[in-house]
Short mmCIF file of C-alpha atoms (C1' of nucleotides) in Angstrom, two decimals:
data_model
loop_
_atom_site.label_atom_id
_atom_site.label_comp_id
_atom_site.label_asym_id
_atom_site.label_seq_id
_atom_site.Cartn_x
_atom_site.Cartn_y
_atom_site.Cartn_z
CA UNK A 1 95.24 97.06 170.37
CA UNK A 2 92.10 96.29 172.25
CA UNK A 3 90.55 99.70 171.99
CA UNK A 4 90.63 101.82 168.87
CA UNK A 5 90.62 105.50 169.41
CA UNK A 6 87.75 107.43 167.89
CA UNK A 7 90.19 109.47 165.84
CA UNK A 8 89.77 107.55 162.62
CA UNK A 9 86.03 107.90 162.82
CA UNK A 10 86.27 111.62 163.38
CA UNK A 11 88.27 112.15 160.24
CA UNK A 12 85.04 112.65 158.36
CA UNK A 13 84.18 115.74 160.35
CA UNK A 14 85.79 118.43 158.28
CA UNK A 15 85.74 122.15 158.17
CA UNK A 16 85.43 124.04 154.94
CA UNK A 17 88.57 122.43 153.58
CA UNK A 18 88.35 120.18 150.56
CA UNK A 19 88.30 116.58 151.70
CA UNK A 20 91.40 114.48 151.21
CA UNK A 21 91.72 113.38 147.62
CA UNK A 22 89.08 115.83 146.48
CA UNK A 23 91.09 118.70 145.09
CA UNK A 24 90.30 118.73 141.37
CA UNK A 25 93.54 120.56 140.57
CA UNK A 26 95.74 117.97 142.27
CA UNK A 27 93.68 115.26 140.66
CA UNK A 28 94.16 116.77 137.23
CA UNK A 29 97.87 117.09 137.93
CA UNK A 30 98.14 113.43 138.78
CA UNK A 31 96.15 112.38 135.73
CA UNK A 32 98.28 114.57 133.51
CA UNK A 33 101.39 112.80 134.74
CA UNK A 34 99.67 109.46 134.39
CA UNK A 35 98.71 110.32 130.84
CA UNK A 36 102.28 110.92 129.77
CA UNK A 37 103.52 107.70 131.33
CA UNK A 38 100.64 105.39 130.46
CA UNK A 39 100.27 106.56 126.87
CA UNK A 40 103.98 106.38 126.39
CA UNK A 41 104.69 103.01 127.98
CA UNK A 42 101.38 101.21 128.14
CA UNK A 43 99.68 99.93 131.26
CA UNK A 44 102.06 97.16 132.26
CA UNK A 45 105.34 98.90 131.59
CA UNK A 46 104.28 102.07 133.35
CA UNK A 47 105.24 102.25 137.01
CA UNK A 48 103.70 104.28 139.76
CA UNK A 49 107.12 105.71 140.45
CA UNK A 50 107.29 107.01 136.89
CA UNK A 51 103.95 108.69 137.38
CA UNK A 52 105.05 110.10 140.71
CA UNK A 53 108.05 111.63 138.97
CA UNK A 54 106.13 112.85 135.95
CA UNK A 55 103.25 114.32 137.90
CA UNK A 56 105.45 115.97 140.48
CA UNK A 57 103.25 114.53 143.19
CA UNK A 58 104.30 112.24 145.96
CA UNK A 59 103.37 108.61 145.86
CA UNK A 60 101.38 108.86 149.05
CA UNK A 61 99.23 111.59 147.63
CA UNK A 62 98.47 109.61 144.50
CA UNK A 63 97.21 106.80 146.66
CA UNK A 64 94.95 109.22 148.44
CA UNK A 65 93.28 110.08 145.15
CA UNK A 66 93.32 106.66 143.52
CA UNK A 67 93.09 103.30 145.22
CA UNK A 68 95.53 101.61 142.88
CA UNK A 69 97.18 101.62 139.51
CA UNK A 70 94.22 100.18 137.68
CA UNK A 71 91.81 102.74 139.06
CA UNK A 72 94.11 105.55 138.07
CA UNK A 73 94.42 104.13 134.60
CA UNK A 74 90.69 103.83 134.22
CA UNK A 75 90.19 107.41 135.34
CA UNK A 76 92.70 108.53 132.74
CA UNK A 77 91.08 106.57 129.94
CA UNK A 78 87.70 107.91 130.91
CA UNK A 79 89.05 111.43 130.63
CA UNK A 80 90.81 110.74 127.35
CA UNK A 81 87.65 109.32 125.90
CA UNK A 82 85.79 112.45 126.91
CA UNK A 83 88.19 114.83 125.24
CA UNK A 84 88.59 112.70 122.13
CA UNK A 85 84.93 112.44 121.25
CA UNK A 86 83.92 115.88 122.39
CA UNK A 87 82.60 118.26 119.75
CA UNK A 88 82.69 115.65 117.06
CA UNK A 89 79.10 115.14 116.16
CA UNK A 90 77.63 118.60 116.11
CA UNK A 91 78.10 118.81 112.36
CA UNK A 92 75.37 116.18 112.14
CA UNK A 93 72.93 118.27 114.12
CA UNK A 94 71.66 120.58 111.45
CA UNK A 95 70.54 118.90 108.31
CA UNK A 96 71.75 120.83 105.30
CA UNK A 97 73.15 119.31 102.14
CA UNK A 98 73.38 115.54 102.60
CA UNK A 99 76.59 114.87 100.70
CA UNK A 100 78.38 117.89 102.09
CA UNK A 101 77.37 116.99 105.61
CA UNK A 102 78.56 113.41 105.24
CA UNK A 103 81.88 114.53 103.80
CA UNK A 104 82.37 117.10 106.52
CA UNK A 105 81.55 114.69 109.31
CA UNK A 106 83.55 111.88 107.77
CA UNK A 107 86.57 114.13 107.49
CA UNK A 108 86.39 115.19 111.11
CA UNK A 109 85.87 111.61 112.23
CA UNK A 110 88.66 110.17 110.16
CA UNK A 111 91.13 112.89 111.06
CA UNK A 112 90.39 112.59 114.74
CA UNK A 113 90.57 108.82 114.95
CA UNK A 114 93.80 108.58 112.98
CA UNK A 115 95.59 111.46 114.69
CA UNK A 116 98.82 110.43 116.34
CA UNK A 117 97.67 111.26 119.84
CA UNK A 118 94.38 109.43 119.56
CA UNK A 119 95.94 106.40 117.90
CA UNK A 120 98.43 106.11 120.71
CA UNK A 121 95.64 106.32 123.25
CA UNK A 122 93.63 103.68 121.45
CA UNK A 123 96.67 101.44 121.25
CA UNK A 124 97.03 101.71 124.99
CA UNK A 125 93.39 100.84 125.50
CA UNK A 126 93.56 97.88 123.14
CA UNK A 127 96.67 96.60 124.83
CA UNK A 128 95.11 96.92 128.24
CA UNK A 129 91.76 95.42 127.26
CA UNK A 130 93.52 92.12 126.95
CA UNK A 131 93.75 92.04 130.74
CA UNK A 132 90.89 94.42 131.55
CA UNK A 133 88.20 93.75 128.95
CA UNK A 134 85.64 95.94 130.71
CA UNK A 135 87.90 98.92 130.17
CA UNK A 136 88.00 98.49 126.42
CA UNK A 137 84.29 97.79 126.32
CA UNK A 138 83.51 100.92 128.31
CA UNK A 139 85.76 102.99 126.10
CA UNK A 140 84.07 101.71 122.97
CA UNK A 141 80.60 102.02 124.38
CA UNK A 142 80.96 105.61 125.48
CA UNK A 143 83.12 106.63 122.54
CA UNK A 144 82.77 105.04 119.11
CA UNK A 145 79.40 103.51 119.97
CA UNK A 146 77.85 106.87 120.75
CA UNK A 147 79.18 108.20 117.49
CA UNK A 148 77.64 105.27 115.74
CA UNK A 149 74.29 106.09 117.32
CA UNK A 150 74.54 109.68 116.16
CA UNK A 151 75.21 108.52 112.63
CA UNK A 152 72.20 106.23 112.82
CA UNK A 153 69.95 109.07 113.86
CA UNK A 154 71.25 111.16 111.00
CA UNK A 155 70.80 108.40 108.44
CA UNK A 156 67.30 107.73 109.69
CA UNK A 157 66.40 111.33 109.09
CA UNK A 158 67.80 111.13 105.58
CA UNK A 159 65.72 108.03 105.00
CA UNK A 160 62.62 109.80 106.23
CA UNK A 161 63.31 112.64 103.86
CA UNK A 162 63.44 110.16 101.05
CA UNK A 163 67.08 110.87 100.25
CA UNK A 164 68.35 107.45 101.22
CA UNK A 165 66.89 103.98 100.98
CA UNK A 166 68.37 101.71 103.62
CA UNK A 167 67.21 98.33 104.86
CA UNK A 168 69.57 97.95 107.80
CA UNK A 169 70.41 101.41 109.10
CA UNK A 170 72.55 100.03 111.88
CA UNK A 171 74.74 98.18 109.43
CA UNK A 172 74.77 101.11 107.01
CA UNK A 173 76.08 103.37 109.74
CA UNK A 174 78.98 101.01 110.33
CA UNK A 175 79.61 100.84 106.61
CA UNK A 176 79.71 104.60 106.36
CA UNK A 177 82.19 104.92 109.18
CA UNK A 178 84.45 102.23 107.83
CA UNK A 179 84.31 103.71 104.34
CA UNK A 180 85.55 106.99 105.78
CA UNK A 181 88.49 105.22 107.41
CA UNK A 182 89.14 102.73 104.59
CA UNK A 183 92.06 100.95 106.15
CA UNK A 184 93.64 104.04 107.70
CA UNK A 185 92.73 102.99 111.20
CA UNK A 186 94.22 99.55 110.86
CA UNK A 187 97.36 100.90 109.27
CA UNK A 188 97.83 103.40 112.04
CA UNK A 189 97.10 101.15 114.98
CA UNK A 190 99.56 98.53 113.75
CA UNK A 191 102.22 101.23 113.33
CA UNK A 192 102.39 100.48 109.64
CA UNK A 193 101.84 104.17 109.27
CA UNK A 194 104.02 106.03 111.68
CA UNK A 195 102.55 109.38 110.80
CA UNK A 196 98.93 110.40 110.73
CA UNK A 197 97.47 110.67 107.22
CA UNK A 198 97.48 114.12 105.68
CA UNK A 199 94.36 116.20 105.48
CA UNK A 200 94.40 115.84 101.69
CA UNK A 201 94.54 112.07 101.88
CA UNK A 202 91.74 111.96 104.40
CA UNK A 203 89.56 114.14 102.21
CA UNK A 204 90.29 111.96 99.21
CA UNK A 205 89.34 108.84 101.14
CA UNK A 206 86.23 110.36 102.65
CA UNK A 207 85.00 111.85 99.39
CA UNK A 208 85.35 108.50 97.70
CA UNK A 209 83.73 106.74 100.65
CA UNK A 210 80.74 109.06 100.57
CA UNK A 211 80.52 108.47 96.83
CA UNK A 212 80.34 104.73 97.33
CA UNK A 213 77.86 105.12 100.15
CA UNK A 214 75.52 107.37 98.21
CA UNK A 215 75.71 105.27 95.07
CA UNK A 216 74.59 102.33 97.15
CA UNK A 217 71.96 104.01 99.29
CA UNK A 218 71.04 107.27 97.54
CA UNK A 219 67.54 107.56 96.09
CA UNK A 220 66.46 109.05 92.81
CA UNK A 221 65.22 112.02 94.77
CA UNK A 222 68.71 112.66 96.06
CA UNK A 223 70.14 112.34 92.57
CA UNK A 224 67.57 114.80 91.26
CA UNK A 225 68.34 117.29 94.01
CA UNK A 226 72.05 117.04 93.32
CA UNK A 227 71.51 117.55 89.61
CA UNK A 228 69.41 120.58 90.38
CA UNK A 229 71.92 122.20 92.72
CA UNK A 230 74.72 121.39 90.34
CA UNK A 231 73.15 123.13 87.37
CA UNK A 232 72.25 126.08 89.56
CA UNK B 1 142.23 84.57 133.87
CA UNK B 2 145.17 85.66 131.81
CA UNK B 3 144.91 82.96 129.20
CA UNK B 4 141.65 81.77 127.71
CA UNK B 5 141.57 78.19 126.65
CA UNK B 6 140.78 77.47 123.04
CA UNK B 7 137.69 75.52 124.09
CA UNK B 8 135.20 78.25 123.36
CA UNK B 9 136.57 78.70 119.89
CA UNK B 10 136.38 75.02 119.17
CA UNK B 11 132.70 74.91 119.99
CA UNK B 12 131.92 75.57 116.36
CA UNK B 13 133.56 72.35 115.26
CA UNK B 14 130.66 69.96 115.60
CA UNK B 15 129.97 66.44 114.65
CA UNK B 16 126.68 65.32 113.14
CA UNK B 17 124.71 66.64 116.11
CA UNK B 18 122.28 69.50 115.61
CA UNK B 19 123.98 72.71 116.63
CA UNK B 20 122.93 74.30 119.91
CA UNK B 21 119.68 76.15 119.56
CA UNK B 22 118.98 74.58 116.21
CA UNK B 23 116.60 71.77 117.04
CA UNK B 24 113.31 72.73 115.35
CA UNK B 25 111.28 70.57 117.73
CA UNK B 26 112.64 72.25 120.85
CA UNK B 27 112.22 75.57 119.18
CA UNK B 28 108.61 74.83 118.39
CA UNK B 29 108.07 73.67 121.95
CA UNK B 30 109.43 76.92 123.32
CA UNK B 31 107.34 79.00 120.95
CA UNK B 32 104.23 77.04 121.84
CA UNK B 33 104.76 77.86 125.50
CA UNK B 34 105.53 81.46 124.61
CA UNK B 35 102.33 81.66 122.61
CA UNK B 36 100.15 80.67 125.53
CA UNK B 37 101.80 83.13 127.87
CA UNK B 38 102.24 86.10 125.52
CA UNK B 39 98.79 85.88 123.97
CA UNK B 40 97.24 85.49 127.37
CA UNK B 41 99.10 88.20 129.24
CA UNK B 42 100.58 90.49 126.63
CA UNK B 43 104.24 91.30 126.16
CA UNK B 44 104.95 93.24 129.31
CA UNK B 45 103.01 91.14 131.77
CA UNK B 46 104.44 87.90 130.46
CA UNK B 47 107.53 86.68 132.26
CA UNK B 48 110.22 84.39 131.03
CA UNK B 49 109.59 82.21 134.05
CA UNK B 50 105.98 81.79 132.97
CA UNK B 51 107.17 80.68 129.57
CA UNK B 52 109.72 78.35 131.10
CA UNK B 53 106.92 76.74 133.08
CA UNK B 54 104.45 76.63 130.20
CA UNK B 55 106.91 75.32 127.65
CA UNK B 56 108.40 72.72 129.95
CA UNK B 57 111.85 73.89 128.94
CA UNK B 58 114.54 75.21 131.20
CA UNK B 59 115.35 78.85 131.21
CA UNK B 60 118.89 78.28 130.12
CA UNK B 61 117.74 76.40 127.05
CA UNK B 62 115.38 79.16 126.04
CA UNK B 63 118.25 81.59 126.11
CA UNK B 64 120.19 79.28 123.84
CA UNK B 65 117.46 79.51 121.24
CA UNK B 66 116.51 83.17 121.68
CA UNK B 67 118.74 86.01 122.72
CA UNK B 68 116.10 87.71 124.81
CA UNK B 69 112.43 88.18 125.50
CA UNK B 70 111.86 90.54 122.61
CA UNK B 71 113.43 88.22 120.07
CA UNK B 72 111.33 85.33 121.30
CA UNK B 73 108.22 87.46 121.04
CA UNK B 74 109.04 88.52 117.51
CA UNK B 75 109.61 84.92 116.47
CA UNK B 76 106.23 84.01 117.90
CA UNK B 77 104.40 86.83 116.16
CA UNK B 78 106.08 85.94 112.91
CA UNK B 79 104.79 82.41 113.24
CA UNK B 80 101.33 83.52 114.25
CA UNK B 81 101.13 85.79 111.25
CA UNK B 82 102.08 82.92 109.02
CA UNK B 83 99.37 80.60 110.29
CA UNK B 84 96.71 83.29 110.40
CA UNK B 85 97.02 84.41 106.81
CA UNK B 86 97.75 81.03 105.31
CA UNK B 87 95.22 79.61 102.86
CA UNK B 88 93.13 82.73 102.91
CA UNK B 89 93.40 84.09 99.43
CA UNK B 90 93.18 81.06 97.20
CA UNK B 91 89.49 81.67 96.67
CA UNK B 92 90.53 84.74 94.69
CA UNK B 93 92.72 82.71 92.38
CA UNK B 94 90.19 81.35 89.97
CA UNK B 95 87.85 83.93 88.56
CA UNK B 96 84.33 82.56 88.49
CA UNK B 97 81.24 84.52 89.39
CA UNK B 98 82.27 87.98 90.62
CA UNK B 99 79.67 88.49 93.31
CA UNK B 100 79.93 84.96 94.62
CA UNK B 101 83.68 85.15 94.76
CA UNK B 102 83.63 88.43 96.63
CA UNK B 103 81.10 87.11 99.13
CA UNK B 104 83.03 83.92 99.65
CA UNK B 105 86.34 85.71 100.13
CA UNK B 106 84.81 88.40 102.31
CA UNK B 107 83.26 85.78 104.54
CA UNK B 108 86.53 83.94 105.02
CA UNK B 109 88.37 87.18 105.65
CA UNK B 110 85.87 88.55 108.12
CA UNK B 111 85.50 85.27 110.00
CA UNK B 112 89.22 84.82 110.29
CA UNK B 113 90.05 88.33 111.41
CA UNK B 114 87.29 88.47 114.00
CA UNK B 115 87.86 84.98 115.41
CA UNK B 116 88.65 84.98 119.11
CA UNK B 117 92.13 83.55 118.70
CA UNK B 118 93.15 85.97 115.98
CA UNK B 119 91.68 88.97 117.75
CA UNK B 120 93.65 88.15 120.86
CA UNK B 121 96.81 87.84 118.82
CA UNK B 122 96.17 91.16 117.12
CA UNK B 123 95.50 92.79 120.46
CA UNK B 124 98.86 91.58 121.66
CA UNK B 125 100.56 92.94 118.58
CA UNK B 126 98.82 96.30 118.87
CA UNK B 127 99.73 96.56 122.52
CA UNK B 128 103.34 95.73 121.81
CA UNK B 129 103.66 97.98 118.78
CA UNK B 130 103.46 100.89 121.14
CA UNK B 131 106.95 100.01 122.31
CA UNK B 132 108.15 98.05 119.28
CA UNK B 133 106.62 99.81 116.25
CA UNK B 134 108.64 97.75 113.76
CA UNK B 135 106.93 94.64 115.03
CA UNK B 136 103.44 95.92 114.31
CA UNK B 137 104.58 97.27 110.97
CA UNK B 138 106.11 93.96 109.97
CA UNK B 139 103.00 92.11 111.05
CA UNK B 140 100.79 94.38 108.99
CA UNK B 141 103.07 94.37 106.01
CA UNK B 142 103.38 90.61 105.75
CA UNK B 143 99.79 89.96 106.80
CA UNK B 144 96.95 92.36 106.00
CA UNK B 145 99.02 94.21 103.43
CA UNK B 146 99.60 91.11 101.35
CA UNK B 147 95.91 90.36 101.47
CA UNK B 148 95.24 93.86 100.30
CA UNK B 149 97.54 93.32 97.35
CA UNK B 150 95.74 90.10 96.44
CA UNK B 151 92.43 91.95 96.48
CA UNK B 152 93.89 94.64 94.24
CA UNK B 153 95.02 92.07 91.71
CA UNK B 154 91.58 90.53 91.74
CA UNK B 155 89.81 93.85 91.34
CA UNK B 156 92.13 94.83 88.50
CA UNK B 157 91.19 91.70 86.67
CA UNK B 158 87.51 92.48 87.16
CA UNK B 159 88.13 95.95 85.79
CA UNK B 160 89.88 94.54 82.76
CA UNK B 161 86.95 92.25 82.17
CA UNK B 162 84.70 95.26 82.18
CA UNK B 163 82.76 94.12 85.23
CA UNK B 164 83.92 96.92 87.48
CA UNK B 165 84.73 100.56 86.90
CA UNK B 166 87.19 101.83 89.47
CA UNK B 167 89.30 104.97 89.49
CA UNK B 168 91.44 104.20 92.52
CA UNK B 169 91.79 100.43 92.81
CA UNK B 170 94.04 100.70 95.85
CA UNK B 171 91.41 102.67 97.73
CA UNK B 172 88.62 100.45 96.45
CA UNK B 173 90.39 97.39 97.82
CA UNK B 174 90.51 98.99 101.25
CA UNK B 175 86.88 99.93 100.96
CA UNK B 176 85.93 96.38 100.09
CA UNK B 177 87.79 94.94 103.05
CA UNK B 178 86.33 97.43 105.47
CA UNK B 179 82.84 96.88 104.12
CA UNK B 180 83.25 93.18 104.86
CA UNK B 181 84.25 93.95 108.44
CA UNK B 182 81.84 96.85 108.96
CA UNK B 183 82.77 97.67 112.50
CA UNK B 184 83.20 94.08 113.65
CA UNK B 185 86.96 94.41 113.91
CA UNK B 186 86.82 97.51 116.06
CA UNK B 187 84.15 96.04 118.28
CA UNK B 188 86.17 92.89 118.80
CA UNK B 189 89.54 94.46 119.37
CA UNK B 190 88.15 96.82 122.02
CA UNK B 191 86.49 93.87 123.76
CA UNK B 192 83.12 95.44 123.20
CA UNK B 193 82.26 92.11 121.70
CA UNK B 194 83.55 89.36 123.90
CA UNK B 195 82.55 86.64 121.49
CA UNK B 196 83.35 86.34 117.83
CA UNK B 197 80.44 87.19 115.53
CA UNK B 198 78.37 84.26 114.34
CA UNK B 199 78.72 82.88 110.86
CA UNK B 200 75.22 84.12 110.06
CA UNK B 201 76.05 87.65 111.14
CA UNK B 202 79.23 87.66 109.15
CA UNK B 203 77.43 86.49 106.05
CA UNK B 204 74.80 89.16 106.50
CA UNK B 205 77.43 91.85 106.84
CA UNK B 206 79.49 90.59 103.93
CA UNK B 207 76.52 90.18 101.62
CA UNK B 208 75.44 93.72 102.33
CA UNK B 209 79.00 94.97 101.95
CA UNK B 210 79.39 93.33 98.57
CA UNK B 211 76.06 94.80 97.58
CA UNK B 212 77.24 98.29 98.42
CA UNK B 213 80.54 97.71 96.70
CA UNK B 214 79.00 96.44 93.48
CA UNK B 215 76.38 99.17 93.40
CA UNK B 216 79.18 101.67 93.53
CA UNK B 217 81.66 100.05 91.21
CA UNK B 218 79.68 97.51 89.14
CA UNK B 219 79.31 98.21 85.41
CA UNK B 220 76.27 97.79 83.25
CA UNK B 221 77.93 94.69 81.83
CA UNK B 222 78.00 93.13 85.29
CA UNK B 223 74.35 94.00 85.86
CA UNK B 224 73.45 92.45 82.52
CA UNK B 225 75.35 89.28 83.33
CA UNK B 226 73.66 89.02 86.70
CA UNK B 227 70.23 89.51 85.16
CA UNK B 228 71.03 86.81 82.63
CA UNK B 229 72.22 84.26 85.18
CA UNK B 230 69.30 85.10 87.43
CA UNK B 231 66.65 84.43 84.81
CA UNK B 232 68.44 81.25 83.80
"C1'" DA C 1 131.21 51.52 126.58
"C1'" DA C 2 133.30 55.90 125.69
"C1'" DT C 3 132.67 60.47 124.33
"C1'" DA C 4 130.97 64.89 123.01
"C1'" DT C 5 127.34 68.16 123.57
"C1'" DT C 6 122.85 69.62 124.64
"C1'" DT C 7 119.69 70.31 128.20
"C1'" DC C 8 118.42 70.86 132.78
"C1'" DG C 9 117.55 73.30 137.02
"C1'" DA C 10 118.82 75.78 140.62
"C1'" DA C 11 121.06 79.61 142.29
"C1'" DC C 12 122.33 84.26 141.76
"C1'" DC C 13 122.33 89.20 140.37
"C1'" DA C 14 120.91 94.02 140.79
"C1'" DA C 15 116.90 96.30 139.91
"C1'" DG C 16 112.39 97.50 140.01
"C1'" DC C 17 107.69 96.44 141.10
"C1'" DG C 18 102.92 97.92 143.59
"C1'" DG C 19 101.58 99.03 147.67
"C1'" DT C 20 101.72 100.92 152.41
"C1'" DT C 21 103.14 103.51 156.34
"C1'" DC C 22 104.29 107.53 159.03
"C1'" DG C 23 106.52 111.46 160.84
"C1'" DA C 24 107.92 115.96 159.00
"C1'" DT C 25 106.52 119.80 156.35
"C1'" DT C 26 103.64 122.85 154.05
"C1'" DT C 27 99.33 124.87 153.35
"C1'" DG C 28 95.34 127.77 154.02
"C1'" DC C 29 91.31 128.94 156.58
"C1'" DA C 30 89.63 131.14 161.00
"C1'" DT D 1 98.94 133.78 164.66
"C1'" DG D 2 97.14 129.28 165.70
"C1'" DC D 3 95.90 125.01 164.25
"C1'" DA D 4 93.98 121.32 161.65
"C1'" DA D 5 94.38 119.08 157.48
"C1'" DA D 6 96.70 117.88 153.09
"C1'" DT D 7 100.89 116.83 151.12
"C1'" DC D 8 105.37 115.30 150.98
"C1'" DG D 9 109.09 112.03 150.72
"C1'" DA D 10 111.62 108.52 152.26
"C1'" DA D 11 111.78 104.13 153.90
"C1'" DC D 12 110.05 99.59 153.96
"C1'" DC D 13 107.53 95.27 152.57
"C1'" DG D 14 107.79 90.83 150.01
"C1'" DC D 15 108.07 89.62 145.52
"C1'" DT D 16 109.17 89.34 140.64
"C1'" DT D 17 111.76 90.87 136.80
"C1'" DG D 18 115.20 89.69 132.66
"C1'" DG D 19 119.33 87.89 132.31
"C1'" DT D 20 123.38 84.94 133.37
"C1'" DT D 21 126.17 81.22 135.12
"C1'" DC D 22 127.62 76.52 135.92
"C1'" DG D 23 128.01 71.89 137.39
"C1'" DA D 24 125.09 67.84 137.04
"C1'" DA D 25 122.31 64.98 134.19
"C1'" DA D 26 120.59 63.31 129.97
"C1'" DT D 27 121.29 62.26 125.23
"C1'" DA D 28 122.82 60.36 121.12
"C1'" DT D 29 126.75 59.22 117.94
"C1'" DT D 30 130.88 56.59 117.30
#
DNA sequence: AATATTTCGAACCAAGCGGTTCGATTTGCA
DNA sequence: TGCAAATCGAACCGCTTGGTTCGAAATATT
């Protein structure tokens, strides 16, 4: 063809209709299908035909919304990350009783991260980040990392109030998180545990973890306050 | 064919030759090729042709040694696990100075688990355990789990010596391990860290972790001993 | 040198892959 | 109702997959 018709250029001139690949409902439908397939099979084993089937959307349409398999996967992970870490840190927002707050937050954190659904999602991300490292990095940065920052802010406030004495708050925040998980995460992600830990077990782990943490970092002022409220 | 010759049945009657698929050198050669491909690409993305190429062994021969892709992968992981966790716990065998021993062991543990090679292997296992849960479970059970048991034995001895006071030794062992990793494992496995942590960083983390651990579980006797050896 | 057996390597299989194309069909606004 | 746009769905592309087969070549023991 020597001359191209102007048609392709005119495609951008639209009426009030949603542009191609812009319908949020269709998009959500595709991602929902992708979720089932990707989470179930992992990135490599999942096929676009599977997703087509699962989403109930034609292959052509999927390629209107997403350039390729990788882009679709990334969009899914981004969404998963959003829902996983949503509403997880608000318990840290109002500073009440230090120990109670730590236990409450630790319980939520530990339960969330070790839940079957979330573990499966994380497994998928880990598996994929072998070939797409940026994906894993982005997931961590916008997920766990943000949580870590929230914990740091909280710990800093506790330090300022003289309840904790911490040299390296950054490190202490990691220690707190890991104490709340205490091996559960690793057991789950390696499928050594096939079921998520029970609420009772999580509370046991977290309570002990907070104990360790406060014994290491709690000040005399904290101890005094706890004695006071205990005798009350 | 109506009649089968007896040839196939006579195959078992061998002379002094190594039986088919029994040469340990060839086997090692195949696994070495498989390692490069599987670790690099993950289970799904790796192809038997890649392994054929990388191992310098014909496809037919590989199928003499291993029934299929999955069995080859499992053999590889089993070997990897063996080399990873070998010679890791002997520092716990002779009970010397408690703090020093914990720091030394923690450093070895943390360095090993977060090393680039081992992280990549673990990522591969995690990715695969989505589809082959038994594989991840077996890896954990014969790797990290055994280490955990060694730590428990060590901690129990410290308790008996009156240096530590621990209610739940099982949980405490997990706490110790996690304190030594303090987020490093999660950062590495999600590719948030692309390089393994430096020796200095690991030592900093471990020293702090041991500090926390001993503040929580150390007895007065331990404190007295440490004061004594410090003033000496 | 003769012999038994392992290994090689190429060919073959049906199946599925990601990706793309395009005319038919459905959809929904004017 | 008319019409433009979004969606559908099937077909097609070249390529790779895991797995298998088999005669030729290499190998070592007798």
